Tab-separated table of C-alpha atoms in Angstrom:
chain	number	residue	atom	x	y	z
A	1	UNK	CA	-26.449	-56.973	-9.373
A	2	UNK	CA	-24.785	-55.401	-12.098
A	3	UNK	CA	-25.606	-51.831	-10.894
A	4	UNK	CA	-24.854	-52.198	-7.843
A	5	UNK	CA	-21.150	-53.579	-8.809
A	6	UNK	CA	-20.786	-50.443	-10.930
A	7	UNK	CA	-22.026	-47.825	-7.796
A	8	UNK	CA	-19.461	-49.663	-5.658
A	9	UNK	CA	-16.981	-49.254	-8.443
A	10	UNK	CA	-18.028	-45.291	-9.053
A	11	UNK	CA	-17.968	-44.798	-4.792
A	12	UNK	CA	-15.003	-46.708	-4.724
A	13	UNK	CA	-13.471	-43.977	-7.782
A	14	UNK	CA	-14.547	-41.046	-5.747
A	15	UNK	CA	-13.338	-41.337	-2.358
A	16	UNK	CA	-9.798	-42.315	-4.488
A	17	UNK	CA	-9.699	-38.692	-5.229
A	18	UNK	CA	-11.235	-37.706	-2.322
A	19	UNK	CA	-7.798	-38.784	-1.342
A	20	UNK	CA	-5.780	-37.831	-3.378
A	21	UNK	CA	-7.516	-34.225	-3.396
A	22	UNK	CA	-7.740	-33.823	0.353
A	23	UNK	CA	-5.743	-31.452	2.462
A	24	UNK	CA	-5.593	-31.198	6.593
A	25	UNK	CA	-7.170	-28.708	8.029
A	26	UNK	CA	-4.160	-28.645	10.385
A	27	UNK	CA	-1.123	-28.694	7.758
A	28	UNK	CA	-3.799	-24.880	6.999
A	29	UNK	CA	-3.524	-23.336	9.744
A	30	UNK	CA	0.685	-23.466	9.607
A	31	UNK	CA	0.237	-22.210	6.333
A	32	UNK	CA	-1.849	-19.470	7.974
A	33	UNK	CA	1.119	-18.946	10.943
A	34	UNK	CA	3.698	-19.558	8.715
A	35	UNK	CA	2.882	-17.362	5.211
A	36	UNK	CA	1.217	-14.196	7.362
A	37	UNK	CA	4.782	-14.729	9.586
A	38	UNK	CA	6.521	-13.876	5.825
A	39	UNK	CA	3.734	-11.081	4.898
A	40	UNK	CA	4.604	-9.453	7.774
A	41	UNK	CA	8.103	-9.456	7.498
A	42	UNK	CA	7.619	-8.757	3.445
A	43	UNK	CA	5.885	-5.465	4.450
A	44	UNK	CA	8.995	-4.548	6.766
A	45	UNK	CA	11.016	-4.377	4.106
A	46	UNK	CA	9.523	-2.897	1.945
A	47	UNK	CA	8.816	-0.673	4.024
A	48	UNK	CA	12.437	0.672	4.825
A	49	UNK	CA	11.875	2.074	1.059
A	50	UNK	CA	9.103	3.128	1.213
A	51	UNK	CA	10.024	6.346	-0.158
A	52	UNK	CA	11.306	4.903	-3.055
A	53	UNK	CA	9.616	2.292	-4.552
A	54	UNK	CA	5.750	3.731	-3.763
A	55	UNK	CA	6.238	7.835	-3.779
A	56	UNK	CA	5.858	10.710	-6.384
A	57	UNK	CA	9.674	11.123	-4.840
A	58	UNK	CA	9.863	7.659	-5.538
A	59	UNK	CA	11.150	5.915	-8.815
A	60	UNK	CA	7.891	5.265	-9.675
A	61	UNK	CA	5.661	9.149	-9.715
A	62	UNK	CA	1.590	8.630	-9.853
A	63	UNK	CA	1.920	9.897	-13.628
A	64	UNK	CA	4.695	7.705	-14.578
A	65	UNK	CA	2.594	4.697	-12.957
A	66	UNK	CA	-0.540	5.430	-15.214
A	67	UNK	CA	1.918	5.183	-18.091
A	68	UNK	CA	2.979	1.450	-17.330
A	69	UNK	CA	-0.705	0.835	-16.557
A	70	UNK	CA	-1.846	1.598	-20.531
A	71	UNK	CA	-4.667	-0.432	-21.544
A	72	UNK	CA	-3.999	-2.599	-18.450
A	73	UNK	CA	-6.941	-3.263	-15.607
A	74	UNK	CA	-5.672	-1.798	-12.326
A	75	UNK	CA	-5.950	-0.391	-9.435
A	76	UNK	CA	-4.152	1.355	-6.143
A	77	UNK	CA	-5.591	1.681	-3.062
A	78	UNK	CA	-1.430	2.929	-2.563
A	79	UNK	CA	-1.888	4.960	-6.122
A	80	UNK	CA	-4.693	7.169	-4.942
A	81	UNK	CA	-1.928	10.286	-3.164
A	82	UNK	CA	2.455	9.604	-3.307
A	83	UNK	CA	2.906	10.783	-0.640
A	84	UNK	CA	4.378	9.245	2.078
A	85	UNK	CA	2.483	9.451	4.751
A	86	UNK	CA	-0.176	8.049	2.352
A	87	UNK	CA	1.493	5.558	2.064
A	88	UNK	CA	2.340	5.545	5.713
A	89	UNK	CA	-0.953	4.389	6.958
A	90	UNK	CA	-2.476	1.602	4.317
A	91	UNK	CA	1.823	0.163	5.049
A	92	UNK	CA	0.006	0.537	8.916
A	93	UNK	CA	-3.325	-1.659	7.979
A	94	UNK	CA	-1.718	-4.007	5.713
A	95	UNK	CA	-0.077	-5.284	8.680
A	96	UNK	CA	-2.536	-4.834	11.020
A	97	UNK	CA	-4.671	-7.053	8.830
A	98	UNK	CA	-1.665	-9.222	8.445
A	99	UNK	CA	-1.219	-9.422	11.847
A	100	UNK	CA	-5.257	-10.354	12.022
A	101	UNK	CA	-4.767	-13.683	9.499
A	102	UNK	CA	-1.355	-15.010	11.295
A	103	UNK	CA	-3.307	-15.214	14.902
A	104	UNK	CA	-6.513	-16.192	13.174
A	105	UNK	CA	-8.904	-13.465	14.482
A	106	UNK	CA	-11.533	-12.503	11.969
A	107	UNK	CA	-9.703	-14.388	9.692
A	108	UNK	CA	-11.866	-14.272	6.878
A	109	UNK	CA	-11.913	-11.223	7.468
A	110	UNK	CA	-8.335	-10.728	7.218
A	111	UNK	CA	-7.731	-12.996	5.271
A	112	UNK	CA	-9.091	-11.112	2.348
A	113	UNK	CA	-8.598	-7.543	3.311
A	114	UNK	CA	-4.942	-8.833	2.580
A	115	UNK	CA	-4.698	-9.963	-0.283
A	116	UNK	CA	-6.863	-7.404	-1.516
A	117	UNK	CA	-3.640	-5.127	0.113
A	118	UNK	CA	-1.880	-6.998	-1.519
A	119	UNK	CA	-2.804	-6.369	-5.279
A	120	UNK	CA	-3.130	-3.129	-4.557
A	121	UNK	CA	-0.028	-2.988	-3.432
A	122	UNK	CA	2.171	-4.419	-5.945
A	123	UNK	CA	-0.329	-2.514	-7.888
A	124	UNK	CA	1.838	0.706	-7.595
A	125	UNK	CA	5.364	-0.553	-8.184
A	126	UNK	CA	5.486	-3.662	-10.567
A	127	UNK	CA	8.892	-2.567	-11.724
A	128	UNK	CA	10.423	-4.610	-8.276
A	129	UNK	CA	8.184	-8.023	-8.400
A	130	UNK	CA	9.587	-11.124	-8.761
A	131	UNK	CA	7.842	-15.142	-9.074
A	132	UNK	CA	7.901	-14.324	-4.859
A	133	UNK	CA	4.802	-11.638	-5.389
A	134	UNK	CA	3.100	-14.098	-8.206
A	135	UNK	CA	3.780	-17.445	-5.365
A	136	UNK	CA	2.328	-14.281	-2.675
A	137	UNK	CA	-1.507	-13.333	-5.077
A	138	UNK	CA	-2.509	-17.035	-5.926
A	139	UNK	CA	-2.082	-18.961	-3.250
A	140	UNK	CA	-3.940	-16.087	-0.914
A	141	UNK	CA	-6.411	-15.867	-3.484
A	142	UNK	CA	-7.231	-20.430	-3.681
A	143	UNK	CA	-6.900	-20.156	0.205
A	144	UNK	CA	-9.724	-17.981	0.563
A	145	UNK	CA	-12.336	-20.675	-0.196
A	146	UNK	CA	-10.478	-22.842	2.251
A	147	UNK	CA	-11.499	-22.321	6.294
A	148	UNK	CA	-7.808	-21.930	7.255
A	149	UNK	CA	-9.260	-21.198	11.351
A	150	UNK	CA	-10.039	-24.475	11.866
A	151	UNK	CA	-6.905	-24.984	14.396
A	152	UNK	CA	-4.343	-22.741	15.219
A	153	UNK	CA	-6.199	-19.789	16.282
A	154	UNK	CA	-8.006	-17.657	17.679
A	155	UNK	CA	-11.879	-17.912	15.989
A	156	UNK	CA	-11.516	-21.571	17.027
A	157	UNK	CA	-11.037	-20.701	20.432
A	158	UNK	CA	-13.836	-18.248	20.732
A	159	UNK	CA	-16.008	-21.016	18.702
A	160	UNK	CA	-14.895	-23.865	20.672
A	161	UNK	CA	-16.927	-26.401	18.366
A	162	UNK	CA	-14.267	-28.624	17.281
A	163	UNK	CA	-14.256	-29.992	13.759
A	164	UNK	CA	-15.627	-33.433	12.914
A	165	UNK	CA	-12.612	-34.089	11.433
A	166	UNK	CA	-9.366	-32.307	9.948
A	167	UNK	CA	-9.260	-34.401	6.339
A	168	UNK	CA	-11.169	-31.362	4.101
A	169	UNK	CA	-12.126	-32.251	-0.196
A	170	UNK	CA	-13.917	-30.019	-2.265
A	171	UNK	CA	-13.231	-27.598	-5.421
A	172	UNK	CA	-11.156	-25.412	-3.133
A	173	UNK	CA	-8.366	-28.246	-1.921
A	174	UNK	CA	-8.156	-29.078	-6.098
A	175	UNK	CA	-8.017	-25.992	-6.661
A	176	UNK	CA	-5.633	-25.201	-4.581
A	177	UNK	CA	-3.343	-28.645	-5.043
A	178	UNK	CA	-3.549	-28.028	-8.989
A	179	UNK	CA	-1.978	-24.060	-9.078
A	180	UNK	CA	1.050	-25.469	-6.614
A	181	UNK	CA	0.925	-28.337	-9.793
A	182	UNK	CA	1.074	-25.368	-12.523
A	183	UNK	CA	3.599	-23.346	-10.758
A	184	UNK	CA	6.062	-26.346	-10.478
A	185	UNK	CA	4.943	-27.521	-13.699
A	186	UNK	CA	5.281	-25.299	-15.786
A	187	UNK	CA	8.363	-23.429	-14.288
A	188	UNK	CA	10.467	-27.019	-15.138
A	189	UNK	CA	8.639	-26.886	-18.337
A	190	UNK	CA	9.832	-23.882	-18.967
A	191	UNK	CA	13.098	-25.182	-18.505
A	192	UNK	CA	13.345	-27.568	-21.193
A	193	UNK	CA	16.217	-26.550	-23.144
A	194	UNK	CA	19.710	-28.484	-22.970
A	195	UNK	CA	21.284	-26.036	-20.178
A	196	UNK	CA	18.937	-27.756	-18.182
A	197	UNK	CA	18.724	-31.503	-19.420
A	198	UNK	CA	22.035	-33.058	-21.844
A	199	UNK	CA	24.681	-30.049	-20.828
A	200	UNK	CA	23.740	-30.044	-17.020
A	201	UNK	CA	24.991	-26.353	-16.916
A	202	UNK	CA	22.254	-24.721	-15.600
A	203	UNK	CA	22.901	-24.525	-12.463
A	204	UNK	CA	26.792	-23.042	-13.237
A	205	UNK	CA	25.853	-20.631	-15.424
A	206	UNK	CA	23.108	-19.035	-12.812
A	207	UNK	CA	25.804	-19.202	-9.835
A	208	UNK	CA	27.716	-17.340	-12.459
A	209	UNK	CA	25.139	-14.814	-11.853
A	210	UNK	CA	26.752	-11.689	-8.861
A	211	UNK	CA	23.775	-9.718	-8.753
A	212	UNK	CA	21.536	-12.820	-7.725
A	213	UNK	CA	24.933	-15.303	-5.953
A	214	UNK	CA	25.043	-15.690	-2.887
A	215	UNK	CA	28.633	-15.630	-1.375
A	216	UNK	CA	28.364	-19.848	-0.632
A	217	UNK	CA	27.017	-20.422	-4.440
A	218	UNK	CA	29.623	-19.425	-5.305
A	219	UNK	CA	31.668	-21.110	-3.696
A	220	UNK	CA	29.548	-23.745	-5.100
A	221	UNK	CA	30.690	-23.164	-9.227
A	222	UNK	CA	34.400	-24.523	-8.169
A	223	UNK	CA	32.351	-27.626	-7.476
A	224	UNK	CA	31.089	-28.362	-11.760
A	225	UNK	CA	30.551	-32.424	-11.450
A	226	UNK	CA	27.494	-31.748	-8.454
A	227	UNK	CA	26.303	-29.109	-9.605
A	228	UNK	CA	25.850	-30.347	-13.084
A	229	UNK	CA	23.690	-33.293	-11.333
A	230	UNK	CA	21.643	-30.458	-8.646
A	231	UNK	CA	20.553	-29.157	-11.880
A	232	UNK	CA	19.351	-32.347	-13.953
A	233	UNK	CA	17.891	-33.156	-10.225
A	234	UNK	CA	15.666	-29.779	-10.439
A	235	UNK	CA	14.395	-30.107	-13.595
A	236	UNK	CA	13.655	-33.819	-13.163
A	237	UNK	CA	11.880	-32.616	-9.593
A	238	UNK	CA	10.099	-29.733	-10.768
A	239	UNK	CA	8.562	-31.933	-13.820
A	240	UNK	CA	7.301	-34.898	-11.497
A	241	UNK	CA	6.782	-33.205	-8.105
A	242	UNK	CA	2.962	-32.382	-9.279
A	243	UNK	CA	1.364	-35.739	-10.050
A	244	UNK	CA	3.271	-37.068	-7.114
A	245	UNK	CA	0.558	-34.971	-5.411
A	246	UNK	CA	-2.704	-36.080	-7.382
A	247	UNK	CA	-0.891	-39.764	-7.382
A	248	UNK	CA	-3.748	-42.577	-6.288
A	249	UNK	CA	-1.733	-45.059	-5.392
A	250	UNK	CA	0.097	-44.715	-1.353
A	251	UNK	CA	-0.662	-40.242	-2.326
A	252	UNK	CA	-0.254	-39.484	1.130
A	253	UNK	CA	3.544	-41.151	0.820
A	254	UNK	CA	4.017	-39.591	-2.126
A	255	UNK	CA	2.437	-36.559	-1.512
A	256	UNK	CA	4.710	-36.218	1.871
A	257	UNK	CA	7.919	-37.007	0.369
A	258	UNK	CA	6.970	-34.642	-2.730
A	259	UNK	CA	6.611	-31.831	-0.293
A	260	UNK	CA	9.423	-32.795	1.698
A	261	UNK	CA	12.544	-33.066	-1.449
A	262	UNK	CA	10.661	-29.557	-2.977
A	263	UNK	CA	10.826	-27.374	0.369
A	264	UNK	CA	14.921	-28.957	0.677
A	265	UNK	CA	15.154	-27.729	-2.583
A	266	UNK	CA	13.928	-24.097	-1.565
A	267	UNK	CA	16.656	-24.412	1.348
A	268	UNK	CA	19.516	-24.767	-1.061
A	269	UNK	CA	17.615	-22.382	-3.308
A	270	UNK	CA	18.100	-20.034	-0.527
A	271	UNK	CA	21.795	-20.518	0.508
A	272	UNK	CA	22.638	-20.292	-2.948
A	273	UNK	CA	21.027	-17.105	-4.939
A	274	UNK	CA	19.503	-14.387	-3.176
A	275	UNK	CA	16.026	-14.679	-3.793
A	276	UNK	CA	14.090	-12.795	-0.912
A	277	UNK	CA	10.932	-14.041	0.782
A	278	UNK	CA	10.538	-16.656	-2.027
A	279	UNK	CA	12.211	-19.610	-0.989
A	280	UNK	CA	9.520	-19.551	2.212
A	281	UNK	CA	6.003	-18.759	0.995
A	282	UNK	CA	6.322	-22.010	-0.948
A	283	UNK	CA	8.241	-23.643	1.784
A	284	UNK	CA	4.829	-21.819	3.179
A	285	UNK	CA	3.180	-22.597	1.035
A	286	UNK	CA	4.308	-26.863	0.600
A	287	UNK	CA	3.161	-26.904	4.302
A	288	UNK	CA	-0.393	-26.022	3.572
A	289	UNK	CA	-1.034	-29.455	1.704
A	290	UNK	CA	1.129	-32.105	4.171
A	291	UNK	CA	-1.463	-35.098	3.951
A	292	UNK	CA	-3.160	-35.774	7.315
A	293	UNK	CA	-1.445	-39.360	7.594
A	294	UNK	CA	1.375	-36.423	7.480
A	295	UNK	CA	0.021	-35.362	11.556
A	296	UNK	CA	-0.465	-38.906	12.632
A	297	UNK	CA	-4.393	-39.940	11.065
A	298	UNK	CA	-4.556	-41.647	7.615
A	299	UNK	CA	-8.370	-42.452	7.706
A	300	UNK	CA	-10.951	-42.317	5.059
A	301	UNK	CA	-11.728	-38.132	3.318
A	302	UNK	CA	-14.344	-36.626	4.255
A	303	UNK	CA	-16.222	-33.297	2.295
A	304	UNK	CA	-16.067	-31.426	5.752
A	305	UNK	CA	-16.088	-28.176	3.895
A	306	UNK	CA	-18.909	-29.151	1.007
A	307	UNK	CA	-21.474	-27.537	3.309
A	308	UNK	CA	-20.073	-24.314	2.505
A	309	UNK	CA	-19.190	-23.942	-0.628
A	310	UNK	CA	-23.197	-23.429	-3.059
A	311	UNK	CA	-22.976	-24.630	-6.330
A	312	UNK	CA	-22.253	-20.902	-8.076
A	313	UNK	CA	-19.595	-21.723	-6.272
A	314	UNK	CA	-17.763	-24.332	-6.810
A	315	UNK	CA	-18.452	-23.601	-10.730
A	316	UNK	CA	-16.604	-20.398	-10.578
A	317	UNK	CA	-13.382	-21.966	-8.616
A	318	UNK	CA	-13.040	-25.022	-11.847
A	319	UNK	CA	-13.719	-22.487	-14.903
A	320	UNK	CA	-11.227	-20.046	-12.938
A	321	UNK	CA	-9.150	-23.407	-12.510
A	322	UNK	CA	-9.351	-23.904	-16.256
A	323	UNK	CA	-8.817	-20.309	-17.408
A	324	UNK	CA	-5.305	-20.369	-14.963
A	325	UNK	CA	-4.076	-23.425	-16.863
A	326	UNK	CA	-4.619	-21.921	-19.940
A	327	UNK	CA	-3.478	-18.848	-19.303
A	328	UNK	CA	0.287	-20.469	-17.964
A	329	UNK	CA	-0.384	-21.712	-21.696
A	330	UNK	CA	-0.630	-18.852	-23.112
A	331	UNK	CA	2.894	-18.294	-21.447
A	332	UNK	CA	4.839	-20.423	-23.513
A	333	UNK	CA	6.842	-20.473	-26.841
A	334	UNK	CA	3.183	-21.035	-29.415
A	335	UNK	CA	1.742	-18.975	-31.879
A	336	UNK	CA	-1.750	-18.316	-29.693
A	337	UNK	CA	-1.647	-16.094	-27.734
A	338	UNK	CA	-4.191	-15.565	-24.708
A	339	UNK	CA	-6.922	-12.272	-25.850
A	340	UNK	CA	-6.472	-9.024	-24.551
A	341	UNK	CA	-9.938	-9.199	-23.169
A	342	UNK	CA	-9.218	-12.239	-20.962
A	343	UNK	CA	-5.734	-11.279	-19.846
A	344	UNK	CA	-7.331	-8.618	-17.720
A	345	UNK	CA	-9.189	-11.392	-14.882
A	346	UNK	CA	-5.872	-11.850	-14.041
A	347	UNK	CA	-5.473	-8.778	-13.182
A	348	UNK	CA	-8.526	-8.074	-11.268
A	349	UNK	CA	-7.551	-11.168	-9.363
A	350	UNK	CA	-4.313	-11.384	-9.340
A	351	UNK	CA	-4.158	-14.319	-11.036
A	352	UNK	CA	-1.111	-13.427	-13.862
A	353	UNK	CA	1.362	-15.420	-13.184
A	354	UNK	CA	4.642	-16.817	-14.869
A	355	UNK	CA	6.914	-19.206	-13.694
A	356	UNK	CA	10.590	-18.947	-15.652
A	357	UNK	CA	13.269	-17.925	-12.985
A	358	UNK	CA	16.464	-18.372	-14.970
A	359	UNK	CA	14.155	-20.230	-17.772
A	360	UNK	CA	14.523	-21.493	-20.590
A	361	UNK	CA	18.196	-20.867	-19.766
A	362	UNK	CA	19.450	-18.773	-17.303
A	363	UNK	CA	20.803	-14.355	-18.004
A	364	UNK	CA	23.765	-14.261	-19.844
A	365	UNK	CA	24.397	-10.630	-18.730
A	366	UNK	CA	25.932	-10.044	-14.922
A	367	UNK	CA	27.563	-7.051	-13.218
A	368	UNK	CA	25.768	-3.482	-12.178
A	369	UNK	CA	25.584	-0.263	-11.790
A	370	UNK	CA	27.570	2.713	-12.272
A	371	UNK	CA	25.906	6.759	-11.027
A	372	UNK	CA	28.528	9.572	-11.594
A	373	UNK	CA	27.180	13.025	-11.338
A	374	UNK	CA	28.264	16.315	-12.017
A	375	UNK	CA	27.955	19.177	-8.502
A	376	UNK	CA	27.868	22.790	-8.925
A	377	UNK	CA	30.943	23.532	-8.790
A	378	UNK	CA	32.095	21.431	-11.450
A	379	UNK	CA	33.606	18.004	-9.679
A	380	UNK	CA	32.681	15.396	-11.160
A	381	UNK	CA	31.695	12.255	-8.093
A	382	UNK	CA	31.101	9.183	-8.095
A	383	UNK	CA	27.750	8.941	-6.892
A	384	UNK	CA	27.386	4.796	-6.583
A	385	UNK	CA	29.270	1.846	-7.218
A	386	UNK	CA	29.788	-1.085	-5.212
A	387	UNK	CA	32.231	0.007	-3.438
A	388	UNK	CA	29.663	3.299	-1.750
A	389	UNK	CA	27.611	3.012	0.565
A	390	UNK	CA	24.956	5.725	-1.444
A	391	UNK	CA	20.810	5.329	-1.092
A	392	UNK	CA	21.886	1.622	0.605
A	393	UNK	CA	21.451	0.069	-2.908
A	394	UNK	CA	24.861	-2.254	-3.330
A	395	UNK	CA	28.141	-3.638	-1.970
A	396	UNK	CA	30.505	-5.943	-2.691
A	397	UNK	CA	29.751	-8.477	-1.360
A	398	UNK	CA	25.914	-8.400	-1.911
A	399	UNK	CA	25.278	-6.296	-5.353
A	400	UNK	CA	22.484	-5.780	-4.694
A	401	UNK	CA	21.005	-4.777	-1.597
A	402	UNK	CA	17.273	-7.286	-1.336
A	403	UNK	CA	16.108	-9.309	-4.265
A	404	UNK	CA	13.855	-5.817	-5.449
A	405	UNK	CA	16.679	-3.580	-6.200
A	406	UNK	CA	17.530	-6.981	-8.028
A	407	UNK	CA	14.829	-6.628	-10.043
A	408	UNK	CA	14.231	-3.405	-10.520
A	409	UNK	CA	18.423	-3.179	-12.049
A	410	UNK	CA	16.496	-5.967	-14.484
A	411	UNK	CA	14.400	-4.175	-15.116
A	412	UNK	CA	15.749	-1.043	-15.449
A	413	UNK	CA	18.799	-2.950	-18.019
A	414	UNK	CA	16.412	-4.461	-20.541
A	415	UNK	CA	16.631	-0.316	-23.382
A	416	UNK	CA	12.214	-0.886	-23.715
A	417	UNK	CA	13.310	1.491	-20.367
A	418	UNK	CA	14.780	4.488	-20.099
A	419	UNK	CA	11.944	6.359	-20.076
A	420	UNK	CA	12.554	4.361	-16.622
A	421	UNK	CA	16.005	4.678	-16.321
A	422	UNK	CA	15.330	8.685	-16.295
A	423	UNK	CA	12.341	8.179	-13.334
A	424	UNK	CA	16.188	6.921	-11.243
A	425	UNK	CA	17.977	9.177	-12.039
A	426	UNK	CA	15.750	11.342	-10.950
A	427	UNK	CA	15.281	9.940	-7.763
A	428	UNK	CA	19.049	10.048	-7.205
A	429	UNK	CA	19.256	13.739	-7.941
A	430	UNK	CA	16.828	14.194	-4.995
A	431	UNK	CA	18.358	11.773	-3.140
A	432	UNK	CA	21.414	13.189	-2.969
A	433	UNK	CA	20.605	17.149	-3.024
A	434	UNK	CA	17.954	15.799	-0.028
A	435	UNK	CA	21.028	15.520	1.762
A	436	UNK	CA	24.395	17.247	0.519
A	437	UNK	CA	25.163	21.621	1.257
A	438	UNK	CA	24.168	23.713	-2.384
A	439	UNK	CA	27.960	23.257	-3.140
A	440	UNK	CA	28.645	19.738	-3.567
A	441	UNK	CA	24.813	19.372	-5.078
A	442	UNK	CA	24.891	17.787	-8.517
A	443	UNK	CA	22.804	19.740	-11.786
A	444	UNK	CA	23.906	16.871	-13.894
A	445	UNK	CA	23.656	12.792	-13.496
A	446	UNK	CA	24.499	9.953	-16.401
A	447	UNK	CA	24.273	6.518	-15.192
A	448	UNK	CA	26.533	3.615	-16.394
A	449	UNK	CA	26.206	0.007	-16.611
A	450	UNK	CA	28.489	-2.649	-16.474
A	451	UNK	CA	28.309	-6.149	-17.625
A	452	UNK	CA	30.126	-8.645	-18.986
A	453	UNK	CA	29.003	-12.417	-20.983
A	454	UNK	CA	29.497	-15.134	-18.518
A	455	UNK	CA	29.368	-17.259	-21.306
A	456	UNK	CA	33.103	-15.769	-21.518
A	457	UNK	CA	35.654	-17.590	-19.362
A	458	UNK	CA	37.799	-14.586	-20.627
A	459	UNK	CA	35.230	-11.725	-20.660
A	460	UNK	CA	35.565	-8.281	-19.764
A	461	UNK	CA	33.147	-6.045	-18.855
A	462	UNK	CA	31.333	-3.354	-21.105
A	463	UNK	CA	30.583	-0.127	-19.955
A	464	UNK	CA	27.197	1.480	-21.200
A	465	UNK	CA	26.326	4.765	-20.953
A	466	UNK	CA	22.593	4.521	-19.502
A	467	UNK	CA	20.956	7.790	-19.499
A	468	UNK	CA	21.951	11.180	-18.741
A	469	UNK	CA	19.726	13.355	-16.511
A	470	UNK	CA	19.409	17.175	-15.692
A	471	UNK	CA	18.498	17.309	-12.188
A	472	UNK	CA	16.957	21.172	-11.968
A	473	UNK	CA	13.701	21.159	-10.959
A	474	UNK	CA	13.574	17.542	-10.063
A	475	UNK	CA	15.347	17.535	-7.168
A	476	UNK	CA	13.127	18.558	-4.587
């Protein structure tokens, strides 16, 4: 009798756990469609700067790329050749696989190929990567183990056999939810600083950064009380929402509530900050974890996908979850760090991650770069400042062209990247001289940083020489 009661109790606990980690096939299908659309948009945006970011005539030629890789394990099909034609071919192939993935045609193959080509693309130029790229990599990795094509796909239409249940609950669903929880929890944990929970000035400080704030975001600076409320709400939401993903009591209700609050949060950040595809890929990932009750079904969870997960694969998934947890902990400000050799698995799989946007506090330096050049007849020209459109970089209304150029220039600002500044100066030489006649061509380029301290109310801009470079043989 006691054994029977114990068995019943264990079964009930297992069902509650299964319910708390379940995903819905329709939610996964919507995730596939929205994530695929974001990937296609990302490829289109990147294509506009294909030569600048991915060729030998750009800011990171292959020879310099090998130096950046150093001892890290890295691979890139895009690094097999430095020509623009090779990059165009790979972009075209990636686009075909992304379309196939979005439509749900040969989904497993197109999914794996999309993930692999994304790893390759990211390895080719890590200087322009930011949080959105990390989110994209990790959710594509974990969703490799999930059935994304059971609904709203060409594959499901061809198969014509409907799934017996819309709910799935197994190691793969746990891993996807666990990764989503890590993203928000460690983003909140990294913000444990007085500017977020005591002074509550985090958002106001972030909106003072001209390189990130949109025109709408800049107008919010005149509402300090509202920004204080939103700052503390952001801090609390990122720390609490991940636990609601797994909350056993009324899981469907609390998970749905947390998903919509986070999507609303991302919509607000998209309006206030220039964060590229970050709000959109995060929202697509959040759609994947909507519970079945959102679609009108709230039956007991069934292990629909477990038949396709072998025991070794389950062990691999759980072990990788533990590894990712340790990797995130090692990014915190502790003396202990994950051994260098152990970090290489994260490089190989694209699971390398760090969630520290505006953390522990927003950057205190705001500004841009100015480029001057001396031409063959001895004239000093303003090659670029926020009033020009050369290279299609910043304007006064939008200091940088997009989030990737923001990230690149913020990296360029760091003193450790002096060699990167040199390669950018050479890129400027090539671009300018290609578009101008002989007398107007540059023989020397000077790049200045123009930044101000946002913590000082009346602080002016400080202009510093970042790099000087003779054009010479680098003009072709």
